[in-house]
Amino acid sequence: MRYLGSKVKLLEFIERTIDKYNIRGQIFCDLFAGTSCVSDFFKDKYEIISNDFMYYSYCFSKAKLSFSCIPNFEKFQRCYKINIFDWLNNQVYDVNDYSFIYKNYTPEGGRMFFTQENAIRIGGIRHRIEQLYQNNEVNENEYYFLLASLLECITKYSNTSGTYEAFLKFWDKRALKKFKLEPIGFKQCRIINTCTCYNENSNSLIRKIQGDILYLDPPYTVTQYASAYNILETIALCDEPIIKGIGGKRNKGDCVSFYSYKNKAKEELEDIFRQAQFRYIIMSYSNQGVIPLEDIINLAKLFAKDRNVHVEFVEYQEYQNHRSSNKRNGKKLREVLICFEKDLVVRKSPLNYSGSKNTIFNAIQKYFPKHIGTFVDVMGGAFNVGINVYATKKVIYNDVNPYIYGIINWLLTNNKKYIVQSVEDVISKYNLSKADKKSYSQLRDVYNTTPSPLLLFVLHMYSFQNYIRFNKNQHFNTPIGVAGYSSDLCTRINTFIPKTCEVEIKNCNFKDIDWGKFPKDTLFYFDPPYCITQAAYNDGKRGLEGWTDDDDIILLETLCILNKQGYKFMLSNVTEHKGKVNNRLIDWANLNNFKVIELGISGWRYTNCLLYTSPSPRDLSTS
């Protein structure tokens, strides 16, 4: 089948690249499937997830991935005693069966995409396929096999250069042949694995699926597939849309792809990389795509484990259509495979702190906007959110508590081996062990005389429920607990490395922040003390400023100001806890039309809600 961007000739190149970098797994996702040739090629090697937002593409996937060989159409065969393709080809068709193609895409409608005779046969066969399915004479998978076969055959009789944005002014010899339906070409094999097909927006679907290998082949020219294959989409849907222009194009509607726009494509790809819950990502692109190749490689490095990205090149025959130009100055098209292993591990802070969000970080991340230049963890606490965020510029950590800020600053700015050794030296020096009150009290006294982030960090490991609590004189007074230093804490120290390279650390009250100094691509994340709950850090009784109703009101007013200024924000909070209801928060969200998402249970067993500005993040249905 002639298809823009088809990877048929690159299948072995893709397979060799997978083998070269020892990419392994069970679940392979083809997120921009097109004609599904890549999914079809790998269906006997992996469980397949296939997707495309064009319905005709979904038909190809259903047909190719549902069968290991041409189906025998048992029910139809028992009834009609004839091969179903012969039966469809031998039927006598009337212009009224499905006349939309005849009336609009032949000389009858002033266009030369098909001859009148072939248009009648195409419309008639499409009508018969629908009847067979509605009459339960073929099952769902057989229906898609017939439909995909029709769509593929249509391309062999179309009076075009390959796409359907325009027709040829004179009849091509292939268009004059009598239309004949034949089975779709696909890989016939002994067995196939489980295959799941979707017909969704890719940036929306990526938030719902997970697996091992994610293959990306997004559009990378200015051509919109909804326009280039509009007639195939109409025939697949069997509808009668309003069309316009010499090409008789249907309204692209929700099928517009931002990947074809230079000013939006990179943002779309950033979103895919960020949201992908796949260990390996393999992406096809070219040196002539709308995003400069260097930009894609640098973007991939942000998300790659150890910033390690592999690039494989192969020269490829450029597809020519009516939009092709000589702007490349003779530069040959080079197809590229970009491969990397994504760092999927959610890093957990070694600071055990009330309200940490490491267990629900992935749920929070699903609602991130597509592009994050700067991420500000305004009330960072243990830094479980910000440390796991991929931002293209930098992440800013802030916390008003000077003791918590001091520990995080110490953990982030010192060598990991030095931190571990320092912690173990303190434990050894004071002979600390679980529930050993005497040694713990000795260290606590030393800290209250000569405080330091190191000593406070060690104390919190052994304190009651890992509390960091002070008396009114700012002396640490938490009693001994039953926990202590462990191999898990050692691992958490060593892996406490921000996923974004540039990190800035601040210690200030959110009320003192000058919001207008931040760029517009900043995402602010707020995780304040919850006014209907109480913890050691917000009771206002420990020598530190607590969280009051006035603070809560000022915060909500601040979020409204940020929203009006065009900034994006997220707020974690609770609306109900132990019979208490946060009516202020509920009324505020409703009044301002902010969206509320139930996220689940945090470390302290509060049901969390995530609130964010509307319409931000941008509606994913138009990507």
Coordinates of C-alpha atoms in Angstrom, one line a residue:
M1 CA 0.0 0.0 0.0
R2 CA 1.3 3.5 -0.9
Y3 CA 1.3 5.3 2.4
L4 CA 3.0 8.5 3.6
G5 CA 5.8 7.5 6.1
S6 CA 5.3 3.8 5.7
K7 CA 8.0 1.8 7.6
V8 CA 7.6 -1.4 5.5
K9 CA 11.1 -1.1 4.1
L10 CA 12.6 -0.3 7.5
L11 CA 11.2 -3.3 9.5
E12 CA 14.4 -5.3 9.5
F13 CA 16.3 -2.1 10.4
I14 CA 14.1 -1.6 13.4
E15 CA 14.5 -5.3 14.4
R16 CA 18.3 -5.1 14.1
T17 CA 18.4 -2.0 16.2
I18 CA 16.4 -3.7 18.9
D19 CA 18.8 -6.6 18.9
K20 CA 21.9 -4.3 18.8
Y21 CA 20.9 -2.6 22.0
N22 CA 19.6 -5.7 23.7
I23 CA 16.1 -4.2 24.1
R24 CA 13.9 -6.9 25.7
G25 CA 10.4 -7.1 26.9
Q26 CA 7.0 -8.7 26.4
I27 CA 4.7 -5.8 25.6
F28 CA 5.4 -3.8 22.4
C29 CA 3.3 -0.6 21.8
D30 CA 2.9 0.9 18.3
L31 CA 1.5 4.3 19.4
F32 CA 1.2 5.8 15.9
A33 CA 0.3 2.7 13.9
G34 CA -0.7 4.0 10.5
T35 CA -1.1 0.9 8.3
S36 CA 0.1 -1.2 11.3
C37 CA 3.0 -2.7 9.4
V38 CA 5.3 -2.5 12.4
S39 CA 2.8 -4.1 14.8
D40 CA 2.1 -6.7 12.2
F41 CA 5.8 -7.5 11.9
F42 CA 6.3 -8.0 15.6
K43 CA 3.0 -9.7 16.5
D44 CA 4.5 -13.1 16.8
K45 CA 7.3 -11.8 19.1
Y46 CA 5.5 -9.6 21.5
E47 CA 2.1 -8.8 23.0
I48 CA 1.0 -5.8 20.9
I49 CA -0.7 -2.6 21.8
S50 CA -1.6 -0.7 18.6
N51 CA -3.1 2.7 18.3
D52 CA -3.9 5.4 15.9
F53 CA -6.4 8.3 16.1
M54 CA -7.6 7.7 12.5
Y55 CA -10.3 5.2 12.2
Y56 CA -9.1 3.7 8.9
S57 CA -5.8 3.0 10.7
Y58 CA -7.7 1.3 13.5
C59 CA -9.3 -1.0 10.8
F60 CA -5.9 -2.0 9.5
S61 CA -4.7 -2.8 13.0
K62 CA -7.8 -4.9 13.8
A63 CA -7.4 -6.8 10.6
K64 CA -3.7 -7.6 10.7
L65 CA -3.4 -8.2 14.4
S66 CA -6.5 -10.4 14.9
F67 CA -5.4 -13.2 12.6
S68 CA -2.4 -15.4 11.9
C69 CA -3.7 -16.3 8.5
I70 CA -6.6 -15.3 6.2
P71 CA -9.8 -16.1 8.1
N72 CA -12.1 -18.7 6.6
F73 CA -15.4 -16.9 7.5
E74 CA -17.0 -20.1 8.8
K75 CA -20.5 -18.7 9.3
F76 CA -20.6 -17.0 6.0
Q77 CA -19.2 -20.1 4.3
R78 CA -21.8 -22.4 5.8
C79 CA -24.6 -20.2 4.6
Y80 CA -23.4 -19.1 1.1
K81 CA -21.0 -22.0 0.1
I82 CA -18.7 -19.6 -1.6
N83 CA -15.5 -17.7 -0.9
I84 CA -16.6 -14.3 0.6
F85 CA -14.2 -12.3 -1.6
D86 CA -15.6 -14.0 -4.7
W87 CA -19.1 -13.3 -3.5
L88 CA -18.5 -9.6 -2.9
N89 CA -16.7 -9.2 -6.3
N90 CA -19.6 -11.0 -8.1
Q91 CA -22.4 -9.0 -6.7
V92 CA -24.3 -6.5 -8.9
Y93 CA -24.1 -3.1 -7.3
D94 CA -26.4 -0.2 -7.6
V95 CA -25.4 3.5 -7.3
N96 CA -27.8 3.8 -4.4
D97 CA -26.0 1.2 -2.2
Y98 CA -23.6 3.8 -0.8
S99 CA -23.6 6.6 -3.3
F100 CA -21.5 9.2 -1.4
I101 CA -18.3 8.2 -3.1
Y102 CA -19.9 8.1 -6.6
K103 CA -21.6 11.5 -6.1
N104 CA -18.6 13.3 -4.8
Y105 CA -15.3 11.7 -5.9
T106 CA -15.9 10.9 -9.6
P107 CA -16.6 13.1 -12.6
E108 CA -20.2 12.9 -11.5
G109 CA -19.2 15.2 -8.6
G110 CA -16.6 17.2 -10.6
R111 CA -13.6 15.2 -9.2
M112 CA -11.5 12.5 -10.7
F113 CA -10.4 10.3 -7.7
F114 CA -12.3 7.2 -9.1
T115 CA -14.1 6.2 -12.3
Q116 CA -17.9 6.1 -11.9
E117 CA -17.9 2.3 -12.3
N118 CA -15.2 1.8 -9.6
A119 CA -16.9 4.2 -7.2
I120 CA -20.2 2.3 -7.5
R121 CA -18.4 -1.0 -6.8
I122 CA -16.5 0.5 -3.8
G123 CA -19.7 2.0 -2.4
G124 CA -21.6 -1.3 -3.0
I125 CA -18.9 -3.5 -1.4
R126 CA -18.7 -1.2 1.6
H127 CA -22.5 -1.4 2.0
R128 CA -22.5 -5.2 1.7
I129 CA -19.7 -5.5 4.3
E130 CA -21.8 -3.5 6.7
Q131 CA -24.9 -5.6 6.0
L132 CA -23.0 -8.8 6.6
Y133 CA -21.9 -7.5 10.0
Q134 CA -25.3 -6.1 11.0
N135 CA -26.9 -9.5 10.0
N136 CA -24.3 -11.3 12.2
E137 CA -23.0 -13.2 9.2
V138 CA -19.5 -12.2 10.0
N139 CA -18.0 -11.5 13.4
E140 CA -16.3 -8.3 14.5
N141 CA -12.8 -9.4 13.6
E142 CA -13.9 -10.7 10.2
Y143 CA -15.7 -7.4 9.6
Y144 CA -12.5 -5.4 10.1
F145 CA -10.6 -7.8 8.0
L146 CA -13.0 -7.2 5.1
L147 CA -13.1 -3.5 5.7
A148 CA -9.3 -3.2 5.9
S149 CA -9.0 -5.3 2.7
L150 CA -11.3 -2.8 1.0
L151 CA -9.4 0.2 2.1
E152 CA -6.0 -1.3 1.0
C153 CA -7.5 -2.2 -2.4
I154 CA -8.9 1.3 -2.9
T155 CA -5.3 2.7 -2.9
K156 CA -4.5 0.5 -5.9
Y157 CA -7.3 2.0 -8.0
S158 CA -7.1 5.6 -6.9
N159 CA -6.3 8.3 -9.5
T160 CA -3.8 10.1 -7.2
S161 CA -0.1 10.3 -6.6
G162 CA -0.6 8.4 -3.3
T163 CA -2.6 10.7 -1.0
Y164 CA -6.1 12.1 -1.3
E165 CA -5.5 15.8 -1.0
A166 CA -5.7 16.1 -4.8
F167 CA -6.4 13.9 -7.9
L168 CA -4.5 13.6 -11.2
K169 CA -5.8 15.7 -14.1
F170 CA -5.6 12.7 -16.4
W171 CA -6.6 9.1 -15.7
D172 CA -3.8 6.9 -14.5
K173 CA -3.9 3.4 -16.0
R174 CA -4.4 1.8 -12.6
A175 CA -7.5 3.9 -12.0
L176 CA -9.1 2.6 -15.2
K177 CA -8.9 -1.1 -14.1
K178 CA -12.1 -2.7 -12.9
F179 CA -12.1 -2.7 -9.1
K180 CA -11.5 -6.1 -7.4
L181 CA -11.5 -6.8 -3.7
E182 CA -8.7 -9.0 -2.5
P183 CA -7.5 -9.9 1.1
I184 CA -5.3 -7.4 2.8
G185 CA -1.6 -8.1 2.8
F186 CA -0.3 -9.0 6.2
K187 CA 2.2 -11.3 8.0
Q188 CA 0.9 -14.8 8.2
C189 CA 2.6 -16.8 11.0
R190 CA 2.1 -19.9 13.1
I191 CA 1.0 -18.0 16.2
I192 CA 0.3 -14.5 17.3
N193 CA 0.4 -13.0 20.8
T194 CA -2.3 -11.0 22.5
C195 CA -3.0 -7.8 20.6
T196 CA -5.0 -4.8 21.8
C197 CA -6.1 -2.1 19.4
Y198 CA -7.0 1.5 20.2
N199 CA -8.5 4.3 18.2
E200 CA -7.5 7.2 20.5
N201 CA -5.4 10.3 20.7
S202 CA -1.9 9.2 21.4
N203 CA -1.1 11.7 24.1
S204 CA -4.3 10.8 25.9
L205 CA -3.8 7.0 25.6
I206 CA -0.2 7.1 26.8
R207 CA -1.5 8.0 30.3
K208 CA -3.6 4.8 30.4
I209 CA -1.2 2.1 29.2
Q210 CA 2.2 0.6 30.1
G211 CA 4.6 -2.0 28.8
D212 CA 8.2 -2.7 27.9
I213 CA 8.9 -1.2 24.4
L214 CA 7.3 1.9 23.1
Y215 CA 7.7 2.5 19.4
L216 CA 6.9 6.0 18.2
D217 CA 6.4 7.0 14.5
P218 CA 4.6 10.3 14.8
P219 CA 3.9 12.5 11.8
Y220 CA 6.9 14.6 11.1
T221 CA 5.9 16.6 8.0
V222 CA 3.4 19.4 7.6
T223 CA 1.0 17.0 5.9
Q224 CA -2.1 16.2 8.1
Y225 CA -3.0 12.5 7.8
A226 CA -6.7 13.5 8.3
S227 CA -6.4 15.5 5.1
A228 CA -4.1 13.1 3.2
Y229 CA -6.3 10.1 3.7
N230 CA -9.7 11.8 4.1
I231 CA -11.5 9.6 1.6
L232 CA -10.2 6.4 3.3
E233 CA -11.6 7.8 6.6
T234 CA -15.0 8.5 5.0
I235 CA -15.2 5.0 3.5
A236 CA -14.1 3.4 6.8
L237 CA -16.7 5.3 8.7
C238 CA -19.3 4.8 6.0
D239 CA -20.7 8.3 6.7
E240 CA -21.6 11.3 4.6
P241 CA -19.7 14.2 5.9
I242 CA -19.8 17.8 4.8
I243 CA -16.9 18.2 2.4
K244 CA -15.3 21.2 0.7
G245 CA -12.8 22.3 -1.9
I246 CA -11.5 20.8 -5.1
G247 CA -10.3 17.8 -3.1
G248 CA -13.6 17.2 -1.4
K249 CA -12.0 17.1 2.1
R250 CA -14.0 16.3 5.2
N251 CA -13.7 18.5 8.3
K252 CA -10.6 17.3 10.1
G253 CA -12.3 18.0 13.4
D254 CA -10.6 16.3 16.3
C255 CA -8.1 14.5 14.0
V256 CA -5.8 17.5 13.6
S257 CA -2.3 16.4 14.7
F258 CA -0.1 19.0 16.5
Y259 CA 2.9 16.9 15.5
S260 CA 2.7 18.5 12.1
Y261 CA 3.1 22.0 13.5
K262 CA 6.6 23.3 14.1
N263 CA 5.6 25.4 17.1
K264 CA 3.7 22.5 18.8
A265 CA 5.3 19.2 17.8
K266 CA 8.2 19.4 20.3
E267 CA 5.7 20.0 23.2
E268 CA 3.6 17.0 22.1
L269 CA 6.7 14.8 22.0
E270 CA 7.9 16.0 25.4
D271 CA 4.5 15.0 26.8
I272 CA 4.8 11.5 25.3
F273 CA 8.3 11.0 26.7
R274 CA 7.2 12.2 30.2
Q275 CA 4.1 10.1 30.4
A276 CA 5.4 6.9 28.9
Q277 CA 5.4 4.1 31.4
F278 CA 7.6 1.9 29.2
R279 CA 11.2 0.8 29.9
Y280 CA 12.4 1.4 26.3
I281 CA 11.5 4.0 23.8
I282 CA 12.3 3.7 20.1
M283 CA 11.4 6.6 17.8
S284 CA 11.4 6.9 14.1
Y285 CA 12.2 10.3 12.7
S286 CA 14.1 11.9 9.9
N287 CA 16.6 14.7 9.3
Q288 CA 13.8 16.5 7.4
G289 CA 11.2 16.5 10.2
V290 CA 9.5 19.6 11.6
I291 CA 11.5 19.2 14.8
P292 CA 15.3 19.5 14.3
L293 CA 16.9 16.2 14.9
E294 CA 19.3 17.7 17.5
D295 CA 16.3 19.0 19.5
I296 CA 14.7 15.6 19.6
I297 CA 18.0 13.9 20.8
N298 CA 18.5 16.6 23.5
L299 CA 14.9 16.1 24.6
A300 CA 15.3 12.4 24.8
K301 CA 18.4 12.8 27.0
L302 CA 16.3 14.5 29.6
F303 CA 14.3 11.4 30.1
A304 CA 16.9 8.7 29.4
K305 CA 18.6 6.7 32.0
D306 CA 22.1 8.1 32.6
R307 CA 21.3 10.6 29.7
N308 CA 22.3 7.8 27.3
V309 CA 20.6 8.0 23.9
H310 CA 21.4 5.9 20.8
V311 CA 20.9 7.1 17.3
E312 CA 20.9 4.9 14.2
F313 CA 20.7 6.3 10.6
V314 CA 19.7 4.8 7.3
E315 CA 19.2 6.5 4.0
Y316 CA 15.7 6.2 2.7
Q317 CA 13.7 7.0 -0.4
E318 CA 11.8 10.2 0.2
Y319 CA 8.0 10.1 -0.4
Q320 CA 6.9 12.8 -2.8
N321 CA 3.5 14.4 -2.9
H322 CA 2.1 17.8 -4.1
R323 CA 3.6 19.5 -1.0
S324 CA 7.2 18.2 -1.6
S325 CA 9.7 21.0 -2.4
N326 CA 13.4 21.6 -3.0
K327 CA 13.9 23.4 0.2
R328 CA 16.3 20.7 1.4
N329 CA 18.9 21.9 -1.2
G330 CA 19.5 18.4 -2.4
K331 CA 19.9 17.0 1.1
K332 CA 19.1 13.3 1.2
L333 CA 16.4 12.0 3.5
R334 CA 17.9 10.0 6.3
E335 CA 15.6 8.0 8.4
V336 CA 16.6 7.9 12.1
L337 CA 15.9 5.6 15.0
I338 CA 16.3 7.2 18.4
C339 CA 16.5 4.6 21.2
F340 CA 16.9 5.0 25.0
E341 CA 16.0 3.4 28.2
K342 CA 13.8 5.6 30.3
D343 CA 14.4 6.2 34.0
L344 CA 11.1 5.0 35.4
V345 CA 12.0 4.6 39.1
V346 CA 10.1 6.9 41.4
R347 CA 12.8 8.1 43.8
K348 CA 11.8 8.2 47.4
S349 CA 13.4 10.8 49.6
P350 CA 15.5 9.5 52.5
L351 CA 13.7 12.1 54.7
N352 CA 10.6 10.4 56.1
Y353 CA 8.2 13.3 56.3
S354 CA 4.4 13.6 56.9
G355 CA 2.4 13.9 53.7
S356 CA 5.0 12.7 51.3
K357 CA 3.7 12.0 47.8
N358 CA 6.0 9.4 46.5
T359 CA 3.3 6.7 46.5
I360 CA 1.0 8.7 44.3
F361 CA 3.6 10.6 42.2
N362 CA 2.7 8.7 39.0
A363 CA -1.0 9.5 39.5
I364 CA -0.1 13.2 40.0
Q365 CA 2.1 13.2 36.9
K366 CA -0.7 12.1 34.6
Y367 CA -2.2 15.5 34.9
F368 CA 0.9 17.5 34.2
P369 CA 0.6 19.9 31.3
K370 CA 2.4 18.8 28.1
H371 CA 5.3 21.2 28.5
I372 CA 7.1 22.1 31.7
G373 CA 9.9 24.5 31.4
T374 CA 10.3 25.2 35.2
F375 CA 8.7 23.2 38.0
V376 CA 8.4 24.9 41.4
D377 CA 7.8 22.6 44.3
V378 CA 6.5 25.5 46.4
M379 CA 6.0 23.5 49.7
G380 CA 8.5 20.9 48.9
G381 CA 8.8 19.0 52.2
A382 CA 10.8 15.9 51.6
F383 CA 11.0 16.7 47.9
N384 CA 9.3 13.5 46.8
V385 CA 7.5 15.3 43.9
G386 CA 10.0 17.7 42.5
I387 CA 12.9 15.3 42.5
N388 CA 10.9 13.0 40.2
V389 CA 9.8 15.7 37.7
Y390 CA 11.3 16.1 34.3
A391 CA 11.4 19.8 33.4
T392 CA 13.2 21.1 30.3
K393 CA 14.9 24.0 32.2
K394 CA 15.0 23.5 36.0
V395 CA 13.2 22.5 39.2
I396 CA 13.0 24.7 42.2
Y397 CA 12.6 23.3 45.7
N398 CA 11.2 25.5 48.4
D399 CA 10.1 25.0 52.0
V400 CA 9.4 27.5 54.8
N401 CA 10.7 25.1 57.5
P402 CA 14.4 26.0 57.9
Y403 CA 15.2 22.5 59.4
I404 CA 13.6 20.6 56.6
Y405 CA 15.2 22.9 54.1
G406 CA 18.5 22.4 55.7
I407 CA 18.3 18.6 55.5
I408 CA 17.2 18.7 51.8
N409 CA 19.9 21.2 50.9
W410 CA 22.6 19.0 52.7
L411 CA 21.3 15.9 50.9
L412 CA 21.4 17.5 47.5
T413 CA 24.7 19.4 47.7
N414 CA 27.0 16.7 49.1
N415 CA 28.5 13.7 47.6
K416 CA 26.5 10.6 48.3
K417 CA 29.4 8.5 49.6
Y418 CA 30.2 11.3 52.0
I419 CA 26.6 11.5 53.2
V420 CA 26.4 7.8 53.8
Q421 CA 29.8 7.7 55.5
S422 CA 28.9 10.7 57.7
V423 CA 25.6 9.1 58.7
E424 CA 27.2 5.8 59.6
D425 CA 30.0 7.5 61.5
V426 CA 27.4 9.3 63.7
I427 CA 25.5 6.0 64.3
S428 CA 28.8 4.3 65.2
K429 CA 30.0 7.2 67.4
Y430 CA 26.9 7.3 69.5
N431 CA 26.2 3.5 69.3
L432 CA 22.7 4.2 68.1
S433 CA 20.2 1.3 67.7
K434 CA 16.5 0.8 67.5
A435 CA 14.6 1.8 70.7
D436 CA 17.9 2.5 72.6
K437 CA 16.8 5.6 74.5
K438 CA 20.1 6.3 76.2
S439 CA 22.2 6.7 73.1
Y440 CA 19.4 8.5 71.3
S441 CA 19.0 11.0 74.1
Q442 CA 22.8 11.6 74.1
L443 CA 22.7 12.5 70.4
R444 CA 19.6 14.6 70.9
D445 CA 21.4 16.6 73.6
V446 CA 24.4 17.1 71.3
Y447 CA 22.2 18.3 68.5
N448 CA 20.4 20.8 70.7
T449 CA 23.7 22.2 71.7
T450 CA 25.4 22.2 68.3
P451 CA 22.6 21.7 65.6
S452 CA 23.5 20.5 62.1
P453 CA 21.5 19.0 59.3
L454 CA 23.5 15.7 59.6
L455 CA 22.6 15.2 63.2
L456 CA 19.0 16.1 62.7
F457 CA 18.8 13.7 59.8
V458 CA 20.2 10.9 61.9
L459 CA 17.9 11.7 64.8
H460 CA 14.8 11.6 62.6
M461 CA 15.7 8.0 61.6
Y462 CA 15.4 6.8 65.2
S463 CA 12.7 9.2 66.4
F464 CA 9.0 8.3 67.2
Q465 CA 7.3 7.8 63.8
N466 CA 10.2 9.7 62.3
Y467 CA 8.8 13.0 63.6
I468 CA 10.9 16.2 63.4
R469 CA 9.4 18.1 66.3
F470 CA 10.6 21.0 68.5
N471 CA 9.6 22.7 71.7
K472 CA 9.0 26.4 72.0
N473 CA 12.7 27.0 72.5
Q474 CA 13.5 25.3 69.2
H475 CA 15.0 22.3 70.9
F476 CA 14.4 19.0 69.2
N477 CA 12.2 17.0 71.6
T478 CA 10.8 14.0 69.8
P479 CA 11.1 10.8 71.9
I480 CA 12.8 7.6 70.7
G481 CA 10.9 5.3 68.3
V482 CA 11.4 1.8 67.0
A483 CA 12.9 2.5 63.6
G484 CA 16.4 3.2 62.6
Y485 CA 19.1 3.2 59.8
S486 CA 18.6 0.5 57.2
S487 CA 19.8 -0.6 53.8
D488 CA 16.7 0.9 52.3
L489 CA 17.6 4.3 53.7
C490 CA 21.1 3.9 52.4
T491 CA 19.7 3.2 48.9
R492 CA 17.4 6.2 49.1
I493 CA 20.3 8.4 50.0
N494 CA 22.3 7.2 47.0
T495 CA 19.4 7.5 44.6
F496 CA 18.3 10.9 45.8
I497 CA 19.2 12.6 42.6
P498 CA 16.9 15.0 40.8
K499 CA 15.7 13.8 37.3
T500 CA 16.0 17.4 36.1
C501 CA 19.7 18.5 35.9
E502 CA 19.3 22.0 37.2
V503 CA 17.9 22.4 40.7
E504 CA 17.5 25.6 42.7
I505 CA 16.8 25.4 46.5
K506 CA 15.0 28.1 48.4
N507 CA 13.8 28.6 52.0
C508 CA 11.0 31.1 52.1
N509 CA 7.3 31.6 52.9
F510 CA 5.0 31.2 49.8
K511 CA 3.5 34.6 50.7
D512 CA 6.9 36.2 50.0
I513 CA 7.4 34.7 46.5
D514 CA 7.3 37.1 43.6
W515 CA 5.3 35.0 41.2
G516 CA 5.6 37.4 38.3
K517 CA 9.4 36.7 37.9
F518 CA 8.7 33.1 36.7
P519 CA 8.5 32.3 32.9
K520 CA 5.0 31.4 31.6
D521 CA 6.0 27.8 31.0
T522 CA 6.3 27.3 34.8
L523 CA 4.2 24.7 36.7
F524 CA 3.7 25.5 40.3
Y525 CA 2.9 22.6 42.6
F526 CA 1.4 23.3 46.1
D527 CA 1.2 20.7 48.8
P528 CA 0.3 22.8 51.9
P529 CA -0.6 21.6 55.4
Y530 CA -4.2 20.5 55.3
C531 CA -6.5 22.7 57.4
I532 CA -8.8 19.9 58.4
T533 CA -5.9 17.6 59.5
Q534 CA -3.1 18.2 62.0
A535 CA 0.5 17.2 62.1
A536 CA 3.6 18.2 64.0
Y537 CA 4.6 20.7 61.3
N538 CA 1.3 22.7 61.3
D539 CA -0.1 22.8 64.8
G540 CA 1.7 26.1 65.6
K541 CA 2.7 24.8 69.1
R542 CA 6.3 23.8 68.5
G543 CA 8.1 27.2 68.2
L544 CA 7.5 27.3 64.5
E545 CA 4.8 29.2 62.6
G546 CA 1.8 26.9 62.1
W547 CA -0.8 26.8 59.2
T548 CA -3.8 28.9 59.9
D549 CA -7.2 29.6 58.2
D550 CA -5.7 32.9 57.1
D551 CA -2.8 31.1 55.4
D552 CA -5.4 28.8 53.7
I553 CA -7.4 31.8 52.4
I554 CA -4.3 33.6 51.2
L555 CA -3.1 30.5 49.3
L556 CA -6.4 30.0 47.5
E557 CA -6.4 33.7 46.6
T558 CA -2.8 33.3 45.3
L559 CA -3.8 30.4 43.1
C560 CA -6.6 32.5 41.5
I561 CA -4.1 35.2 40.8
L562 CA -1.7 32.7 39.1
N563 CA -4.6 31.4 37.1
K564 CA -5.6 34.8 35.8
Q565 CA -2.0 35.6 34.9
G566 CA -1.9 32.5 32.7
Y567 CA 0.2 30.3 34.9
K568 CA -0.4 26.6 35.5
F569 CA -0.7 25.2 39.0
M570 CA -1.5 22.1 40.8
L571 CA -2.7 21.8 44.4
S572 CA -2.8 18.6 46.5
N573 CA -5.3 18.7 49.4
V574 CA -8.1 16.8 51.0
T575 CA -11.8 17.7 51.0
E576 CA -12.9 15.3 53.8
H577 CA -11.1 13.7 56.7
K578 CA -12.5 11.9 59.8
G579 CA -15.9 13.5 59.4
K580 CA -14.5 17.0 58.7
V581 CA -15.4 18.6 55.3
N582 CA -13.3 21.3 53.7
N583 CA -16.2 23.4 52.4
R584 CA -14.0 26.4 51.7
L585 CA -11.9 24.3 49.3
I586 CA -14.9 22.7 47.6
D587 CA -16.7 26.1 47.1
W588 CA -13.5 27.7 45.8
A589 CA -13.0 24.9 43.2
N590 CA -16.6 25.1 42.1
L591 CA -16.6 28.9 41.9
N592 CA -13.5 29.0 39.8
N593 CA -14.3 26.0 37.7
F594 CA -11.1 24.2 38.7
K595 CA -11.0 20.5 38.1
V596 CA -10.8 18.0 41.0
I597 CA -9.3 14.6 40.6
E598 CA -9.4 11.9 43.2
L599 CA -5.9 10.5 43.4
G600 CA -5.9 7.9 46.2
I601 CA -4.2 7.4 49.5
S602 CA -1.1 9.2 50.5
G603 CA 1.5 8.0 53.1
W604 CA -0.7 9.2 55.9
R605 CA -3.9 7.6 54.6
Y606 CA -5.6 10.8 53.5
T607 CA -7.7 10.6 50.3
N608 CA -6.0 13.2 48.1
C609 CA -7.6 15.5 45.5
L610 CA -5.6 17.2 42.8
L611 CA -6.9 20.5 41.7
Y612 CA -5.7 22.4 38.6
T613 CA -6.7 25.3 36.5
S614 CA -9.1 24.9 33.7
P615 CA -8.5 24.6 30.8
S616 CA -5.0 23.7 31.9
P617 CA -3.6 21.2 31.2
R618 CA -4.8 21.6 27.6
D619 CA -7.5 19.3 26.5
L620 CA -5.7 16.2 25.2
S621 CA -8.4 15.3 22.6
T622 CA -7.0 17.7 20.1
S623 CA -3.4 16.4 19.8

